[in-house]
Short mmCIF file of C-alpha atoms and ligand atoms in Angstrom, two decimals:
data_model
loop_
_atom_site.label_atom_id
_atom_site.label_comp_id
_atom_site.label_asym_id
_atom_site.label_seq_id
_atom_site.Cartn_x
_atom_site.Cartn_y
_atom_site.Cartn_z
CA VAL W 1 -2.71 1.92 18.34
CA SER W 2 -6.28 1.28 19.15
CA ALA W 3 -9.16 3.66 18.62
CA PRO W 4 -11.54 4.32 21.56
CA GLY W 5 -14.08 1.55 22.21
CA ALA W 6 -17.04 3.94 22.07
CA VAL W 7 -17.60 7.66 21.46
CA GLY W 8 -20.61 9.96 21.80
CA LEU W 9 -21.30 12.58 19.13
CA LEU W 10 -23.49 15.63 19.67
CA GLY W 11 -24.57 16.84 16.25
CA GLY W 12 -24.44 14.67 13.14
CA GLY W 13 -24.31 17.21 10.29
CA VAL W 14 -21.40 17.75 7.89
CA ILE W 15 -18.76 17.60 10.63
CA GLY W 16 -20.50 15.25 13.08
CA GLY W 17 -21.16 12.88 10.17
CA GLY W 18 -17.50 13.08 9.17
CA TRP W 19 -16.47 12.27 12.75
CA ALA W 20 -18.93 9.35 12.81
CA ALA W 21 -17.28 7.92 9.68
CA ARG W 22 -13.73 8.51 10.98
CA PHE W 23 -14.51 6.73 14.28
CA LEU W 24 -16.60 3.87 12.83
CA LEU W 25 -13.97 3.03 10.21
CA ALA W 26 -11.30 3.08 12.93
CA GLY W 27 -13.35 0.46 14.80
CA SER W 28 -15.06 2.62 17.49
CA ASP W 29 -18.74 2.23 18.30
CA VAL W 30 -20.52 5.56 17.81
CA ARG W 31 -23.60 7.00 19.56
CA VAL W 32 -25.05 10.12 17.92
CA TYR W 33 -27.58 12.67 19.20
CA ASP W 34 -28.99 15.07 16.61
CA PRO W 35 -32.55 16.51 16.76
CA ASP W 36 -32.80 16.58 12.94
CA PRO W 37 -35.28 13.81 11.91
CA GLU W 38 -33.20 13.35 8.73
CA ALA W 39 -29.98 12.78 10.71
CA GLU W 40 -29.84 9.02 10.22
CA ARG W 41 -30.16 9.27 6.42
CA LYS W 42 -27.50 12.00 6.24
CA LEU W 43 -25.13 10.03 8.46
CA GLY W 44 -25.59 6.96 6.26
CA GLU W 45 -24.74 8.95 3.13
CA ILE W 46 -21.56 10.39 4.63
CA LEU W 47 -20.54 6.95 5.87
CA GLU W 48 -21.02 5.57 2.34
CA LEU W 49 -18.75 8.32 0.95
CA ALA W 50 -16.12 7.50 3.58
CA ARG W 51 -16.20 3.74 2.98
CA ARG W 52 -15.76 4.39 -0.73
CA ALA W 53 -12.82 6.76 -0.18
CA LEU W 54 -10.99 4.62 2.37
CA ALA W 55 -11.34 1.49 0.26
CA GLN W 56 -9.40 3.37 -2.46
CA LEU W 57 -6.90 5.03 -0.15
CA SER W 58 -5.24 2.13 1.55
CA ALA W 59 -4.41 -1.51 0.93
CA VAL W 60 -3.82 -2.11 4.65
CA PRO W 61 -6.87 -3.88 6.12
CA LEU W 62 -8.91 -1.57 8.37
CA PRO W 63 -10.19 -2.72 11.75
CA ARG W 64 -13.70 -4.20 11.89
CA GLU W 65 -16.16 -1.30 11.48
CA GLY W 66 -17.84 -0.10 14.71
CA THR W 67 -21.60 0.07 15.15
CA LEU W 68 -23.63 3.28 14.76
CA THR W 69 -26.50 4.03 17.17
CA VAL W 70 -28.68 7.13 16.81
CA VAL W 71 -30.14 8.15 20.19
CA GLY W 72 -32.81 10.62 21.33
CA THR W 73 -31.00 12.73 23.94
CA ALA W 74 -27.57 14.17 24.63
CA ALA W 75 -27.43 12.19 27.90
CA ALA W 76 -28.01 8.90 26.02
CA ALA W 77 -25.21 9.76 23.57
CA VAL W 78 -22.57 10.09 26.30
CA GLU W 79 -23.44 6.83 28.09
CA GLY W 80 -20.51 4.41 28.35
CA VAL W 81 -18.21 6.36 26.01
CA GLU W 82 -14.55 7.45 26.28
CA LEU W 83 -14.94 10.70 24.34
CA VAL W 84 -17.75 13.16 23.64
CA GLN W 85 -17.30 15.17 20.44
CA GLU W 86 -19.67 18.11 20.06
CA SER W 87 -20.36 19.30 16.48
CA ALA W 88 -23.59 21.29 16.89
CA PRO W 89 -24.23 24.58 15.03
CA GLU W 90 -21.68 27.36 15.61
CA ARG W 91 -23.78 29.26 18.19
CA ALA W 92 -22.04 29.92 21.50
CA GLU W 93 -25.23 29.80 23.65
CA LEU W 94 -26.40 26.52 22.19
CA LYS W 95 -22.96 24.91 22.51
CA ARG W 96 -22.44 26.10 26.11
CA ALA W 97 -25.74 24.59 27.26
CA LEU W 98 -25.28 21.37 25.29
CA LEU W 99 -21.74 20.86 26.59
CA ALA W 100 -22.80 21.50 30.19
CA GLU W 101 -25.62 18.95 29.82
CA ALA W 102 -23.32 16.35 28.29
CA CYS W 103 -20.68 16.95 30.93
CA ALA W 104 -23.19 16.45 33.75
CA ALA W 105 -24.36 13.13 32.25
CA ALA W 106 -20.94 11.72 31.30
CA ALA W 107 -18.73 9.66 33.63
CA PRO W 108 -16.10 11.86 35.34
CA ASP W 109 -13.09 10.68 33.30
CA VAL W 110 -14.70 11.12 29.86
CA LEU W 111 -12.89 13.55 27.53
CA ILE W 112 -15.14 16.27 26.15
CA ALA W 113 -14.24 18.08 22.93
CA SER W 114 -15.86 20.71 20.73
CA SER W 115 -15.40 20.88 16.94
CA THR W 116 -15.94 24.67 16.95
CA SER W 117 -14.23 26.47 14.08
CA GLY W 118 -13.19 29.40 16.20
CA LEU W 119 -14.93 29.88 19.57
CA ARG W 120 -12.62 29.94 22.60
CA PRO W 121 -12.74 26.91 24.91
CA THR W 122 -12.71 29.01 28.10
CA ALA W 123 -15.99 30.63 27.10
CA LEU W 124 -17.54 27.40 25.77
CA GLY W 125 -16.78 25.51 29.00
CA ALA W 126 -18.05 28.32 31.25
CA GLU W 127 -21.14 26.45 32.46
CA MET W 128 -19.43 23.08 32.70
CA GLY W 129 -19.02 21.14 35.94
CA ARG W 130 -15.55 19.75 35.27
CA PRO W 131 -13.94 21.98 32.64
CA GLU W 132 -10.45 20.50 33.20
CA ARG W 133 -11.38 17.62 30.86
CA PHE W 134 -12.72 19.91 28.12
CA LEU W 135 -10.90 21.18 25.04
CA VAL W 136 -11.46 22.22 21.44
CA ALA W 137 -10.60 19.58 18.82
CA HIS W 138 -11.12 21.38 15.52
CA PRO W 139 -11.18 19.09 12.43
CA PHE W 140 -11.40 19.77 8.69
CA ASN W 141 -13.95 18.66 6.14
CA PRO W 142 -14.02 15.79 5.15
CA VAL W 143 -13.03 14.62 8.64
CA TYR W 144 -12.54 11.00 7.47
CA LEU W 145 -9.77 11.96 5.01
CA LEU W 146 -8.00 15.09 6.27
CA PRO W 147 -5.57 14.34 9.09
CA LEU W 148 -5.30 17.72 10.84
CA VAL W 149 -7.09 18.31 14.14
CA GLU W 150 -6.24 21.49 16.06
CA LEU W 151 -6.25 20.98 19.83
CA CYS W 152 -6.79 24.09 21.94
CA GLY W 153 -7.22 24.16 25.71
CA GLY W 154 -8.90 26.91 27.74
CA GLU W 155 -7.80 28.53 31.01
CA ARG W 156 -9.09 25.58 33.01
CA THR W 157 -8.14 22.71 30.68
CA ALA W 158 -5.73 20.27 32.39
CA PRO W 159 -2.46 19.51 30.56
CA GLU W 160 -3.29 15.76 30.83
CA THR W 161 -6.46 16.43 28.84
CA ILE W 162 -4.41 17.75 25.93
CA GLU W 163 -2.07 14.75 26.16
CA ARG W 164 -4.93 12.24 26.25
CA ALA W 165 -6.57 13.97 23.30
CA ARG W 166 -3.31 13.93 21.35
CA GLU W 167 -3.04 10.15 21.78
CA LEU W 168 -6.69 9.52 21.07
CA TYR W 169 -6.82 11.45 17.78
CA SER W 170 -3.45 9.99 16.71
CA SER W 171 -4.93 6.50 17.11
CA LEU W 172 -7.44 7.45 14.39
CA GLY W 173 -4.64 8.26 11.94
CA MET W 174 -4.99 12.01 12.54
CA ALA W 175 -2.24 14.57 13.11
CA PRO W 176 -3.02 16.73 16.18
CA LEU W 177 -1.61 20.26 16.19
CA VAL W 178 -1.60 21.71 19.71
CA VAL W 179 -2.31 25.46 19.60
CA ARG W 180 0.15 27.11 21.99
CA LYS W 181 -2.14 29.95 23.14
CA GLU W 182 -5.90 30.17 23.37
CA ILE W 183 -7.02 32.36 20.49
CA ASP W 184 -10.17 32.93 18.38
CA GLY W 185 -10.09 30.95 15.12
CA PHE W 186 -7.00 28.94 16.18
CA VAL W 187 -4.29 28.70 13.49
CA ALA W 188 -5.79 27.27 10.33
CA ASP W 189 -9.05 29.23 10.25
CA ARG W 190 -7.25 32.52 10.86
CA LEU W 191 -5.22 31.82 7.73
CA LEU W 192 -8.21 30.62 5.71
CA GLU W 193 -10.32 33.58 6.79
CA ALA W 194 -7.63 36.03 5.66
CA LEU W 195 -7.68 34.45 2.22
CA TRP W 196 -11.48 34.32 2.16
CA ARG W 197 -11.82 38.06 2.98
CA GLU W 198 -9.45 38.92 0.19
CA ALA W 199 -11.36 36.66 -2.22
CA LEU W 200 -14.66 38.38 -1.37
CA TRP W 201 -13.13 41.77 -2.09
CA LEU W 202 -11.84 40.57 -5.46
CA VAL W 203 -15.36 39.49 -6.45
CA ASN W 204 -16.89 42.64 -4.94
CA ASP W 205 -14.55 44.90 -6.89
CA GLY W 206 -15.02 42.97 -10.13
CA VAL W 207 -11.34 41.98 -10.29
CA ALA W 208 -11.98 38.26 -10.70
CA THR W 209 -14.82 35.73 -10.73
CA ALA W 210 -15.24 32.84 -8.30
CA ALA W 211 -13.85 30.41 -10.89
CA GLU W 212 -10.84 32.64 -11.66
CA ILE W 213 -10.03 32.98 -7.97
CA ASP W 214 -10.20 29.20 -7.58
CA ASP W 215 -7.86 28.80 -10.57
CA ALA W 216 -5.41 31.23 -8.96
CA ILE W 217 -5.18 28.82 -6.02
CA ARG W 218 -5.54 25.37 -7.53
CA LEU W 219 -3.13 25.87 -10.46
CA ALA W 220 -0.21 27.11 -8.37
CA ALA W 221 -0.07 27.84 -4.64
CA GLY W 222 -2.55 25.08 -3.78
CA LEU W 223 -0.31 22.47 -5.34
CA ARG W 224 2.65 23.62 -3.22
CA TRP W 225 0.67 23.99 -0.04
CA SER W 226 -0.19 20.30 0.17
CA PHE W 227 3.39 19.27 0.81
CA MET W 228 5.32 22.35 2.00
CA GLY W 229 2.93 24.94 3.37
CA THR W 230 3.78 28.64 3.22
CA PHE W 231 7.10 29.09 4.99
CA LEU W 232 9.08 26.25 3.45
CA THR W 233 7.80 27.21 -0.02
CA TYR W 234 8.93 30.82 0.45
CA ARG W 235 12.33 29.72 1.69
CA ILE W 236 12.86 28.05 -1.68
CA ALA W 237 11.51 31.14 -3.45
CA GLY W 238 14.35 33.10 -1.82
CA GLY W 239 16.78 31.14 -3.99
CA GLU W 240 20.29 30.44 -2.76
CA ALA W 241 20.18 33.44 -0.45
CA GLY W 242 17.29 31.79 1.41
CA MET W 243 14.76 33.13 3.86
CA ARG W 244 16.51 36.37 4.85
CA HIS W 245 16.72 37.39 1.22
CA PHE W 246 13.09 36.46 0.62
CA MET W 247 11.99 38.61 3.57
CA ALA W 248 14.13 41.54 2.40
CA GLN W 249 12.73 41.31 -1.12
CA PHE W 250 9.04 40.82 -0.38
CA GLY W 251 8.68 41.96 3.24
CA PRO W 252 8.37 45.68 2.47
CA ALA W 253 5.46 44.93 0.12
CA LEU W 254 3.48 43.81 3.16
CA LYS W 255 3.28 47.47 4.19
CA TRP W 256 1.79 48.49 0.88
CA PRO W 257 -1.98 48.71 0.79
CA TRP W 258 -2.41 45.50 -1.23
CA THR W 259 -4.78 43.75 1.11
CA LYS W 260 -7.91 44.76 2.92
CA LEU W 261 -7.39 42.27 5.68
CA MET W 262 -9.28 44.06 8.41
CA ASP W 263 -12.17 45.09 6.27
CA VAL W 264 -15.00 42.91 5.02
CA PRO W 265 -17.01 44.02 1.98
CA ASP W 266 -20.66 44.74 2.81
CA LEU W 267 -22.52 41.53 2.05
CA THR W 268 -25.08 43.38 -0.08
CA ASP W 269 -27.72 41.56 -2.12
CA GLU W 270 -25.74 42.36 -5.27
CA LEU W 271 -22.56 40.80 -3.90
CA LEU W 272 -24.38 37.73 -2.61
CA ASP W 273 -26.22 37.30 -5.92
CA ALA W 274 -22.98 37.60 -7.85
CA ILE W 275 -21.25 35.02 -5.68
CA VAL W 276 -24.13 32.55 -5.78
CA GLU W 277 -24.49 32.92 -9.54
CA GLN W 278 -20.77 32.42 -10.16
CA SER W 279 -20.70 29.47 -7.82
CA ASP W 280 -23.68 27.81 -9.58
CA GLU W 281 -21.90 28.28 -12.87
CA GLN W 282 -18.76 26.61 -11.51
CA ALA W 283 -20.76 23.65 -10.18
CA GLY W 284 -22.25 23.17 -13.64
CA GLY W 285 -25.32 21.31 -12.36
CA ARG W 286 -23.35 18.76 -10.32
CA SER W 287 -24.96 17.81 -6.99
CA VAL W 288 -23.19 18.20 -3.66
CA ARG W 289 -22.77 14.39 -3.46
CA GLU W 290 -21.16 14.35 -6.92
CA LEU W 291 -18.81 17.15 -5.91
CA GLU W 292 -18.01 15.38 -2.64
CA ARG W 293 -17.08 12.21 -4.50
CA LEU W 294 -14.88 14.22 -6.87
CA ARG W 295 -13.27 15.98 -3.88
CA ASP W 296 -12.62 12.66 -2.13
CA ASP W 297 -11.17 11.03 -5.25
CA CYS W 298 -8.81 13.98 -5.70
CA LEU W 299 -7.80 13.91 -2.04
CA VAL W 300 -7.12 10.17 -2.28
CA SER W 301 -4.88 10.77 -5.31
CA VAL W 302 -2.98 13.60 -3.60
CA LEU W 303 -2.60 11.64 -0.34
CA GLN W 304 -1.30 8.59 -2.20
CA ALA W 305 1.19 10.68 -4.16
CA LEU W 306 2.40 12.35 -0.96
CA ARG W 307 2.57 8.97 0.81
CA ALA W 308 5.06 7.77 -1.79
CA ARG W 309 7.24 10.80 -0.92
CA ASP W 310 6.62 10.47 2.83
CA VAL W 311 5.82 14.20 3.28
CA GLY W 312 2.99 16.23 4.77
CA ALA W 313 -0.36 14.47 5.04
CA GLY W 314 1.21 11.54 3.12
CA ALA W 315 3.68 10.99 5.98
CA VAL W 316 0.76 10.89 8.44
CA LEU W 317 -0.96 8.29 6.27
CA ALA W 318 2.20 6.19 5.93
CA ARG W 319 2.74 6.21 9.69
CA HIS W 320 -0.84 5.19 10.40
CA GLU W 321 -0.69 2.37 7.85
CA ARG W 322 2.49 1.03 9.48
CA GLU W 323 0.76 1.13 12.87
CA LEU W 324 -2.34 -0.60 11.50
CA ALA W 325 -0.27 -3.26 9.75
CA GLY W 326 1.80 -3.80 12.92
CA SER W 327 -1.15 -4.14 15.26
CA ALA W 328 -3.35 -6.13 12.87
CA THR W 329 -3.17 -9.74 13.89
CA ALA W 330 -3.08 -11.44 10.49
CA GLN W 331 -5.42 -14.38 10.23
CA VAL W 332 -3.41 -17.65 10.44
CA LEU W 333 -4.94 -21.03 9.55
CA ALA W 334 -6.89 -22.27 12.57
CA ASN W 335 -8.38 -25.66 13.40
CA GLY W 336 -12.01 -24.86 12.66
CA ASP W 337 -11.35 -23.10 9.31
CA ASP W 338 -13.48 -24.21 6.37
CA LEU W 339 -11.10 -25.55 3.71
CA SER W 340 -13.77 -27.13 1.55
CA ARG W 341 -13.69 -24.13 -0.81
CA PRO W 342 -10.89 -21.98 -2.26
CA LEU W 343 -9.59 -19.51 0.35
CA ALA W 344 -10.99 -15.95 0.30
CA LEU W 345 -8.15 -13.91 1.81
CA HIS W 346 -7.89 -10.69 -0.20
CA ALA W 347 -10.08 -7.89 -1.60
CA ALA W 348 -9.22 -4.55 -3.26
CA THR W 349 -10.88 -1.63 -5.06
CA VAL W 350 -9.90 -0.36 -8.53
CA ALA W 351 -8.47 3.13 -7.84
CA ALA W 352 -8.43 6.04 -10.29
CA ASP W 353 -4.71 5.72 -11.01
CA TRP W 354 -5.11 2.03 -11.94
CA VAL W 355 -7.18 2.87 -15.01
CA ASP W 356 -5.35 3.07 -18.36
CA TYR W 357 -6.21 4.58 -21.76
CA ASN W 358 -8.52 1.63 -22.51
CA GLY W 359 -10.73 2.69 -19.59
CA HIS W 360 -10.02 -0.43 -17.46
CA ALA W 361 -7.41 -1.45 -14.90
CA HIS W 362 -3.89 -1.57 -16.35
CA GLU W 363 -2.56 -5.11 -16.71
CA SER W 364 0.10 -4.55 -14.05
CA ARG W 365 -2.67 -3.99 -11.49
CA TYR W 366 -3.99 -7.52 -11.96
CA LEU W 367 -0.58 -8.89 -10.98
CA GLN W 368 -0.51 -6.42 -8.07
CA VAL W 369 -3.84 -7.75 -6.79
CA PHE W 370 -2.74 -11.37 -7.25
CA GLY W 371 0.58 -10.58 -5.55
CA ASP W 372 -1.30 -9.08 -2.59
CA ALA W 373 -3.51 -12.20 -2.51
CA SER W 374 -0.36 -14.36 -2.42
CA ASP W 375 0.95 -12.25 0.48
CA ALA W 376 -2.35 -12.82 2.29
CA LEU W 377 -1.91 -16.58 1.69
CA PHE W 378 1.64 -16.48 3.10
CA ALA W 379 0.37 -14.66 6.21
CA TYR W 380 -2.35 -17.34 6.51
CA LEU W 381 0.38 -20.00 6.37
CA GLY W 382 2.10 -18.28 9.31
CA LEU W 383 4.80 -16.23 7.55
CA ASP W 384 5.01 -13.16 9.78
CA ALA W 385 7.82 -10.57 10.06
CA GLU W 386 9.78 -12.82 12.43
CA TYR W 387 9.54 -15.80 10.04
CA ARG W 388 10.56 -13.66 7.06
CA ALA W 389 13.82 -12.72 8.77
CA ALA W 390 14.91 -16.29 7.97
CA GLY W 391 12.61 -17.58 5.24
CA SER W 392 10.04 -16.51 2.66
CA TYR W 393 8.28 -17.61 -0.53
CA PHE W 394 9.51 -15.88 -3.71
CA THR W 395 7.40 -15.93 -6.90
CA VAL W 396 9.19 -17.76 -9.72
CA GLU W 397 6.42 -18.03 -12.32
CA SER W 398 3.03 -16.38 -13.02
CA HIS W 399 0.48 -17.01 -15.74
CA LEU W 400 -2.29 -14.42 -15.93
CA SER W 401 -5.49 -14.75 -17.95
CA HIS W 402 -7.58 -11.61 -18.52
CA LEU W 403 -11.22 -12.60 -19.03
CA ARG W 404 -13.33 -9.47 -18.40
CA GLU W 405 -12.56 -5.81 -17.64
CA ALA W 406 -12.00 -4.51 -14.09
CA LEU W 407 -13.41 -0.95 -14.07
CA LEU W 408 -12.91 2.12 -11.88
CA ASP W 409 -14.34 1.63 -8.35
CA ASP W 410 -15.01 -2.10 -8.89
CA ARG W 411 -14.59 -4.00 -5.64
CA LEU W 412 -12.50 -7.07 -6.42
CA SER W 413 -12.10 -10.25 -4.40
CA VAL W 414 -9.67 -13.09 -4.92
CA THR W 415 -10.05 -16.78 -4.06
CA THR W 416 -7.06 -19.09 -3.92
CA GLN W 417 -6.81 -22.84 -4.52
CA VAL W 418 -3.66 -24.74 -3.59
CA LEU W 419 -2.81 -27.11 -6.49
CA ASP W 420 0.46 -28.74 -5.45
CA PHE W 421 3.43 -28.43 -3.09
CA ASP W 422 6.61 -30.00 -1.84
CA ALA W 423 9.09 -28.89 0.84
CA ARG W 424 10.36 -25.96 -1.26
CA ARG W 425 7.64 -25.31 -3.83
CA LEU W 426 4.05 -24.20 -3.75
CA GLN W 427 1.69 -23.96 -6.73
CA VAL W 428 -1.59 -22.01 -6.46
CA PHE W 429 -4.45 -20.87 -8.65
CA HIS W 430 -6.07 -17.46 -7.94
CA SER W 431 -9.46 -16.36 -9.28
CA LEU W 432 -10.37 -12.66 -9.26
CA SER W 433 -14.05 -11.68 -9.32
CA ARG W 434 -16.09 -8.49 -9.18
CA GLU W 435 -17.83 -8.56 -5.80
CA ALA W 436 -21.03 -6.84 -6.98
CA ASP W 437 -22.09 -9.54 -9.46
CA GLY W 438 -19.57 -12.37 -8.98
CA THR W 439 -18.23 -12.11 -12.57
CA LEU W 440 -14.86 -13.84 -12.99
CA LEU W 441 -12.48 -11.16 -14.34
CA ALA W 442 -9.06 -12.79 -14.32
CA THR W 443 -7.10 -15.80 -13.09
CA ALA W 444 -3.46 -16.34 -12.14
CA GLU W 445 -1.52 -19.53 -11.71
CA GLN W 446 1.65 -19.01 -9.69
CA LEU W 447 4.63 -21.03 -8.53
CA PHE W 448 6.51 -19.98 -5.40
CA LEU W 449 9.92 -21.11 -4.20
CA HIS W 450 10.72 -21.14 -0.50
CA VAL W 451 13.96 -19.24 0.10
CA ASP W 452 16.37 -18.86 3.00
CA THR W 453 16.34 -15.04 3.24
CA VAL W 454 19.81 -14.88 4.81
CA ASP W 455 21.82 -16.73 2.15
CA ARG W 456 19.17 -16.11 -0.60
CA ARG W 457 18.98 -19.77 -1.73
CA ALA W 458 16.12 -22.25 -2.00
CA ALA W 459 15.49 -24.01 1.30
CA PRO W 460 12.62 -26.10 2.76
CA ALA W 461 9.81 -24.24 4.53
CA ALA W 462 9.52 -24.65 8.32
CA ALA W 463 7.64 -27.73 9.52
CA ALA W 464 4.70 -25.70 10.91
CA VAL W 465 4.26 -23.89 7.57
CA LEU W 466 4.48 -27.15 5.61
CA ALA W 467 1.89 -28.74 7.89
CA ARG W 468 -0.53 -25.89 7.10
CA VAL W 469 0.20 -26.13 3.37
CA GLN W 470 -0.45 -29.86 3.52
CA ARG W 471 -3.79 -29.45 5.32
CA ILE W 472 -5.01 -26.95 2.73
CA ALA W 473 -3.65 -28.95 -0.23
CA GLU W 474 -5.32 -32.16 0.98
CA ALA W 475 -8.66 -30.39 1.39
CA HIS W 476 -8.34 -28.60 -1.97
CA ALA W 477 -7.50 -31.88 -3.76
CA ALA W 478 -11.23 -32.65 -3.52
CA LEU W 479 -12.10 -29.47 -5.50
CA PRO W 480 -12.46 -29.57 -9.28
CA ARG W 481 -9.22 -28.57 -11.00
CA PRO W 482 -9.63 -25.01 -12.39
CA GLU W 483 -10.30 -25.09 -16.10
CA ARG W 484 -7.39 -22.79 -16.93
CA ALA W 485 -4.83 -24.49 -14.66
CA GLY W 486 -1.71 -25.66 -16.49
CA ARG W 487 -2.63 -23.87 -19.70
CA ALA W 488 0.04 -22.61 -22.07
CA ILE W 489 -0.44 -19.51 -24.22
CA ALA W 490 -1.64 -20.57 -27.65
CA ILE W 491 -4.04 -19.50 -30.38
CA PRO W 492 -6.83 -22.10 -30.31
CA ARG W 493 -7.44 -23.53 -33.80
N1 NAD E 501 -18.31 22.73 7.95
C1 NAD E 501 -17.01 22.83 8.18
O1 NAD E 501 -16.20 22.88 7.23
C2 NAD E 501 -16.48 22.84 9.59
C3 NAD E 501 -15.11 22.55 9.78
C4 NAD E 501 -14.62 22.46 11.08
C5 NAD E 501 -15.47 22.70 12.16
N2 NAD E 501 -16.78 23.02 11.96
C6 NAD E 501 -17.62 23.23 13.14
O2 NAD E 501 -18.38 22.05 13.36
C7 NAD E 501 -19.63 22.40 13.97
C8 NAD E 501 -20.76 21.82 13.14
O3 NAD E 501 -20.71 22.37 11.85
P1 NAD E 501 -21.36 21.64 10.59
O4 NAD E 501 -20.73 22.23 9.40
O5 NAD E 501 -21.34 20.18 10.79
O6 NAD E 501 -22.87 22.15 10.68
P2 NAD E 501 -24.21 21.39 10.22
O7 NAD E 501 -25.27 22.42 10.19
O8 NAD E 501 -23.95 20.57 9.01
O9 NAD E 501 -24.49 20.37 11.43
C9 NAD E 501 -24.92 20.75 12.68
C10 NAD E 501 -25.82 19.63 13.20
O10 NAD E 501 -26.15 19.90 14.57
C11 NAD E 501 -27.50 19.52 14.77
N3 NAD E 501 -28.00 20.18 15.98
C12 NAD E 501 -28.72 21.30 16.10
N4 NAD E 501 -29.01 21.53 17.40
C13 NAD E 501 -28.44 20.53 18.12
C14 NAD E 501 -28.40 20.19 19.50
N5 NAD E 501 -28.97 20.96 20.41
N6 NAD E 501 -27.76 19.07 19.87
C15 NAD E 501 -27.16 18.28 18.96
N7 NAD E 501 -27.16 18.54 17.64
C16 NAD E 501 -27.80 19.66 17.22
C17 NAD E 501 -28.17 19.92 13.49
O11 NAD E 501 -29.41 19.21 13.34
C18 NAD E 501 -27.14 19.55 12.44
O12 NAD E 501 -27.32 18.23 11.96
C19 NAD E 501 -19.62 23.91 14.08
O13 NAD E 501 -19.17 24.27 15.36
C20 NAD E 501 -18.63 24.33 13.03
O14 NAD E 501 -18.03 25.57 13.32
C21 NAD E 501 -17.31 23.07 10.69
#
């Protein structure tokens, strides 16, 4: 997988900003055109949210971040890019003109996509010179965390355009859903709008408040939706008799006048006031940025839980992490490397589910971070997947010292000093610090045994690996011995 080298974004609001973050953190360079003089500040704030969320989400190293350039015209945004993603306001006239302008300025093979929530691509591309390369690619907010992107072609969209788009968005860790027929609102927004209409009626008729309606979703159906959706959930609800039984039992109710799907309540001042007031009450004085951080933290937790089960959006994440890990060329010791200091090979962020009842990272997480730092050291010594088929280092002893607390969201970095080695053994000393202020939080001294992974017995490391170990050990011999190295646990008297 590799993300596009450069993309052009038209519009840098909520969705354009989310796209900017998704592309930049996948390694693409991004050029944005947005007439709003505040655009650069807003983009920066969304990018900060995304960096924070992705640092928590995944331990797999992300590609080097792309560069962001804000430009003054649509034509400048599409210069030298592989994809143009339009996320301007949802007004058909504005979008048609903007897309036609971008299309005229872009090189002929550039893909052009609109983020529209529901406008049909045939109409949007009406004034475009080469509409065969145009499609709708409809994302979800926040674009940098949610994997779904609905792809919808118009009457003149070429099938290759859909295929190219499918590959391109997959390379960003997204899950494209190709809409089989051109239709207003595509699939997801038709479903969401049905629910939204019903919710407005419930408020209008005084049946439930905004907060109660949200509870009705988040305490039950919403939990199921994130891994099974509607159909698979209802199949289970049919019990042993399954889907046919479920349809027989609940199908007839669909004909009863329970919903007002076709009707929208009049958006009178009273209704609007009631909704705004109830919504303010729910927010309880929290700013949009605070709510966005809460939303992202919750999404990270749900995605990680689903990743462990390999279902739904978690399966998309797991697949993307495997691709990233496979294509990442791990850094192996090279000739010019500076070995005059301990090695800095690993960093991590304290995630919400690391924190225990004492309000700091659980002790097991320190070993996890040190274990990941040891893995980074092994990769640096040249132990890749091919090597591990025959040999690997196993940990045989660890001594952790907890010096200060690692707190939620702390960015941690580990440095590693090689203390000793022979053909089969390797002894290292890790130091874990908080990046923000350099405070030393914990240390770990570890002993590894090199093992033949076929017959599971100790065996000498390969000559190339030993040569690298020796180079590092000789350089590190000049460093002061860490104060805590070789310590036993004891109560000082
Ligand atoms: N908000 C959502 O949840 C969501 C989800 C999916 C898709 N969308 C779609 O994404 C698009 C953008 O929505 P949004 O929520 O980001 O709106 P927004 O108002 O946050 O952003 C729109 C941006 O476009 C800029 N803009 C105005 N005129 C422009 C022009 N001529 N050229 C370039 N930029 C221009 C505005 O300054 C603004 O920054 C819409 O088509 C919307 O339907 C929105």
